[in-house]
Amino acid sequence: MSEIKQDANKKGLLVVVSGPSGVGKGTVLSKVLESSDEYVYSVSATTREPREGDKDGVNYFFISKQEFEKRIEEDKFLEYAEYNGNYYGTPKDYVEKKLAEGKNVFLEIEVQGAMQIKTKCPDAFMVFIAPESKEALIERLKGRATETQEAINNRIKIAERELRACLIYDRIAINETGKIDECAADVMAAVRAEKLKPERIFDKIKQFIQ
Ligand code: 5GP
């Protein structure tokens, strides 16, 4: 897996969004993404079975384990991880292309993958979405009637581990029950403020001061 090389004149921001399963990352992110055409979403590849309502190429690229392992060999992923018995990975080509176009690319990934991104792309901006309480998270996971009790219990265990990793992120946004818009606004504000950092803007200003 190699690092992303960016054109200094066109610097899209790579934004990593993580948070325990059931916290509502997907809903928060869709609100963020619809707020600007400068924001794009990287659709991941996975070996997990599609859930009801999942669309291939929209929610994920659903591929076989064999195909996923072939793509690992071919270095097609920016990062990948095994989660709850399945592979998930970020296609490198799409992310590189969009960043080069100056778009801000959002990755919705779990913490092992986020740590890989932090090492390989230290410029990435890392946002963690946390639940307001453990009870609220468990309720939301139970509400996903599509999964077995065993799968839900496993997700709760993984959530506890993921919440411990939140300190590696640059920002934490709390998704309080019934306050999705506020959480999305926090994420948007964090991303906008990050883009205003002098070191991210200086390349554009340099030409005036030579
Ligand atoms: P789910 O099965 O609920 O769709 O996703 C399970 C977990 O995998 C979520 O935390 C989700 O953010 C994460 N995930 C989705 N795509 C990727 C990816 O490309 N890479 C990694 N590392 N995690 C991913």
XYZ file of C-alpha atoms and ligand atoms in Angstrom:
234
model
C 0.000 0.000 0.000
C 1.559 3.290 -1.060
C 0.979 6.866 0.039
C -1.239 9.325 -1.792
C 0.682 11.899 -3.818
C -1.100 15.222 -4.158
C -0.641 18.120 -6.567
C 0.335 21.049 -4.341
C -1.939 23.429 -6.292
C -5.035 21.339 -5.861
C -5.377 20.055 -2.382
C -8.553 18.280 -1.545
C -8.879 17.325 2.075
C -9.039 13.653 2.980
C -11.573 13.334 5.800
C -11.788 10.135 7.804
C -15.038 9.577 9.696
C -15.306 6.739 12.201
C -17.571 5.805 15.054
C -19.116 2.659 16.447
C -21.595 0.725 14.393
C -25.106 2.078 15.054
C -23.999 5.586 15.990
C -25.606 7.053 12.872
C -22.440 7.885 10.900
C -24.150 7.159 7.602
C -27.048 9.550 8.250
C -24.764 12.299 9.563
C -22.450 11.889 6.601
C -25.225 11.994 4.021
C -26.290 15.377 5.446
C -22.725 16.638 5.294
C -22.268 15.393 1.724
C -25.445 16.977 0.414
C -24.306 20.361 1.747
C -21.600 20.867 -0.901
C -20.590 19.467 -4.279
C -16.997 19.881 -3.120
C -17.583 16.892 -0.835
C -17.447 13.375 -2.251
C -17.893 9.968 -0.635
C -15.556 7.084 -1.250
C -17.584 3.892 -1.729
C -15.735 1.007 -0.085
C -15.437 -2.581 -1.207
C -16.611 -5.284 1.198
C -17.052 -9.023 1.404
C -20.057 -8.783 3.733
C -23.500 -9.733 2.466
C -25.682 -6.793 1.350
C -28.303 -5.826 3.959
C -31.858 -5.014 2.974
C -31.795 -1.760 1.021
C -28.039 -1.905 0.301
C -27.190 -1.085 -3.305
C -24.087 -2.329 -5.052
C -21.891 0.597 -6.102
C -23.792 3.010 -3.830
C -23.397 1.696 -0.278
C -20.529 -0.630 -1.096
C -18.993 -2.578 -3.925
C -19.987 -6.072 -2.814
C -17.273 -8.501 -3.879
C -16.145 -12.037 -3.002
C -13.372 -12.819 -0.529
C -11.301 -14.172 -3.402
C -11.702 -10.942 -5.394
C -10.923 -8.850 -2.311
C -7.708 -10.789 -1.662
C -6.720 -10.394 -5.315
C -7.145 -6.620 -4.982
C -5.008 -6.637 -1.803
C -2.271 -8.389 -3.805
C -2.614 -5.798 -6.575
C -2.260 -2.945 -4.037
C -5.664 -1.538 -4.983
C -6.582 -0.414 -1.457
C -5.514 2.719 0.357
C -6.363 0.838 3.546
C -8.329 -2.271 4.433
C -9.342 -4.112 7.568
C -11.178 -7.180 8.764
C -14.256 -6.282 10.801
C -16.804 -8.665 12.255
C -15.559 -11.488 10.019
C -15.550 -9.538 6.743
C -13.101 -7.463 4.754
C -13.672 -3.743 4.113
C -11.362 -1.566 2.019
C -11.008 1.873 0.436
C -10.305 1.827 -3.322
C -7.138 3.850 -3.847
C -7.718 5.038 -7.440
C -10.950 6.898 -6.702
C -9.546 8.699 -3.661
C -6.376 9.764 -5.510
C -8.358 11.031 -8.485
C -10.818 13.083 -6.449
C -8.156 14.598 -4.196
C -6.209 15.585 -7.306
C -9.371 17.321 -8.602
C -9.433 19.341 -5.383
C -12.458 17.560 -3.899
C -12.752 16.809 -0.215
C -13.013 13.047 0.041
C -14.854 11.443 2.953
C -13.994 7.925 4.090
C -16.410 6.240 6.460
C -14.188 3.569 7.970
C -13.553 1.723 11.220
C -10.631 2.487 13.524
C -8.034 -0.043 12.289
C -8.339 1.425 8.802
C -8.317 4.957 10.227
C -5.011 4.227 11.945
C -3.537 3.051 8.642
C -4.662 6.320 7.019
C -3.189 8.377 9.856
C 0.203 6.732 9.275
C 0.148 6.889 5.478
C -1.591 10.234 4.995
C -0.671 12.400 8.001
C -2.489 15.289 6.274
C -5.844 13.538 6.643
C -8.406 15.082 8.983
C -9.881 12.576 11.412
C -13.367 12.920 12.882
C -14.924 10.498 15.359
C -18.687 10.335 15.841
C -19.628 9.163 19.330
C -22.991 8.182 20.834
C -24.416 10.171 23.746
C -24.521 7.045 25.939
C -23.937 3.306 25.882
C -27.683 2.677 26.345
C -28.544 4.803 23.304
C -26.047 2.875 21.177
C -27.322 -0.539 22.290
C -30.913 0.518 21.541
C -29.950 1.579 18.038
C -28.091 -1.656 17.350
C -31.085 -3.695 18.540
C -33.279 -1.664 16.212
C -31.430 -3.162 13.259
C -33.697 -6.143 12.947
C -31.707 -7.470 10.006
C -29.000 -8.987 12.202
C -28.761 -11.983 14.527
C -28.304 -11.499 18.286
C -24.785 -12.891 17.958
C -23.854 -10.313 15.306
C -25.334 -7.519 17.465
C -23.420 -8.673 20.563
C -20.264 -8.742 18.526
C -20.883 -5.182 17.292
C -21.366 -4.008 20.914
C -18.019 -5.564 21.864
C -16.322 -3.922 18.868
C -18.009 -0.583 19.744
C -16.413 -0.625 23.211
C -13.001 -1.159 21.656
C -13.604 1.563 19.054
C -14.706 4.127 21.629
C -11.380 3.629 23.379
C -9.581 4.695 20.166
C -11.365 8.045 19.854
C -8.365 9.989 21.153
C -6.362 9.373 17.967
C -8.908 11.554 16.106
C -8.675 15.330 15.573
C -12.295 16.015 16.526
C -15.142 14.171 18.266
C -18.755 14.986 17.379
C -21.494 13.598 19.634
C -24.584 12.354 17.824
C -27.312 12.944 20.393
C -30.599 11.153 19.837
C -32.878 13.308 17.672
C -30.122 15.820 16.934
C -28.659 14.552 13.675
C -28.672 18.044 12.127
C -26.593 19.441 14.982
C -24.074 16.626 14.673
C -23.824 17.128 10.892
C -23.352 20.873 11.476
C -20.521 20.141 13.911
C -18.788 17.908 11.360
C -19.196 20.538 8.611
C -17.881 23.289 10.880
C -14.878 21.153 11.832
C -14.045 20.408 8.176
C -14.465 24.044 7.107
C -12.270 25.274 9.942
C -9.632 22.670 9.124
C -9.534 23.902 5.520
C -8.748 27.421 6.758
C -5.492 26.388 8.423
C -2.626 28.465 7.002
C -0.581 25.410 6.076
C -3.464 24.156 3.941
C -3.973 27.493 2.174
C -0.440 28.803 1.891
C 0.290 27.248 -1.524
C -2.488 29.375 -3.030
C -1.167 32.570 -1.408
C 2.529 32.007 -2.136
C 2.276 33.418 -5.676
C 1.406 36.886 -4.314
C 4.406 37.196 -2.077
C 7.294 36.108 -4.276
P -21.212 -2.093 8.103
O -21.096 -3.561 7.949
O -22.045 -1.713 9.307
O -21.655 -1.399 6.841
O -19.739 -1.527 8.389
C -18.977 -2.033 9.441
C -17.821 -1.118 9.733
O -16.906 -1.096 8.636
C -18.248 0.351 9.948
O -17.567 0.845 11.087
C -17.777 1.039 8.694
O -17.471 2.395 8.925
C -16.536 0.238 8.385
N -16.088 0.375 6.993
C -16.822 0.605 5.889
N -16.044 0.698 4.806
C -14.762 0.547 5.243
C -13.485 0.561 4.596
O -13.343 0.745 3.390
N -12.407 0.352 5.374
C -12.490 0.128 6.716
N -11.352 -0.035 7.390
N -13.671 0.122 7.365
C -14.791 0.322 6.631
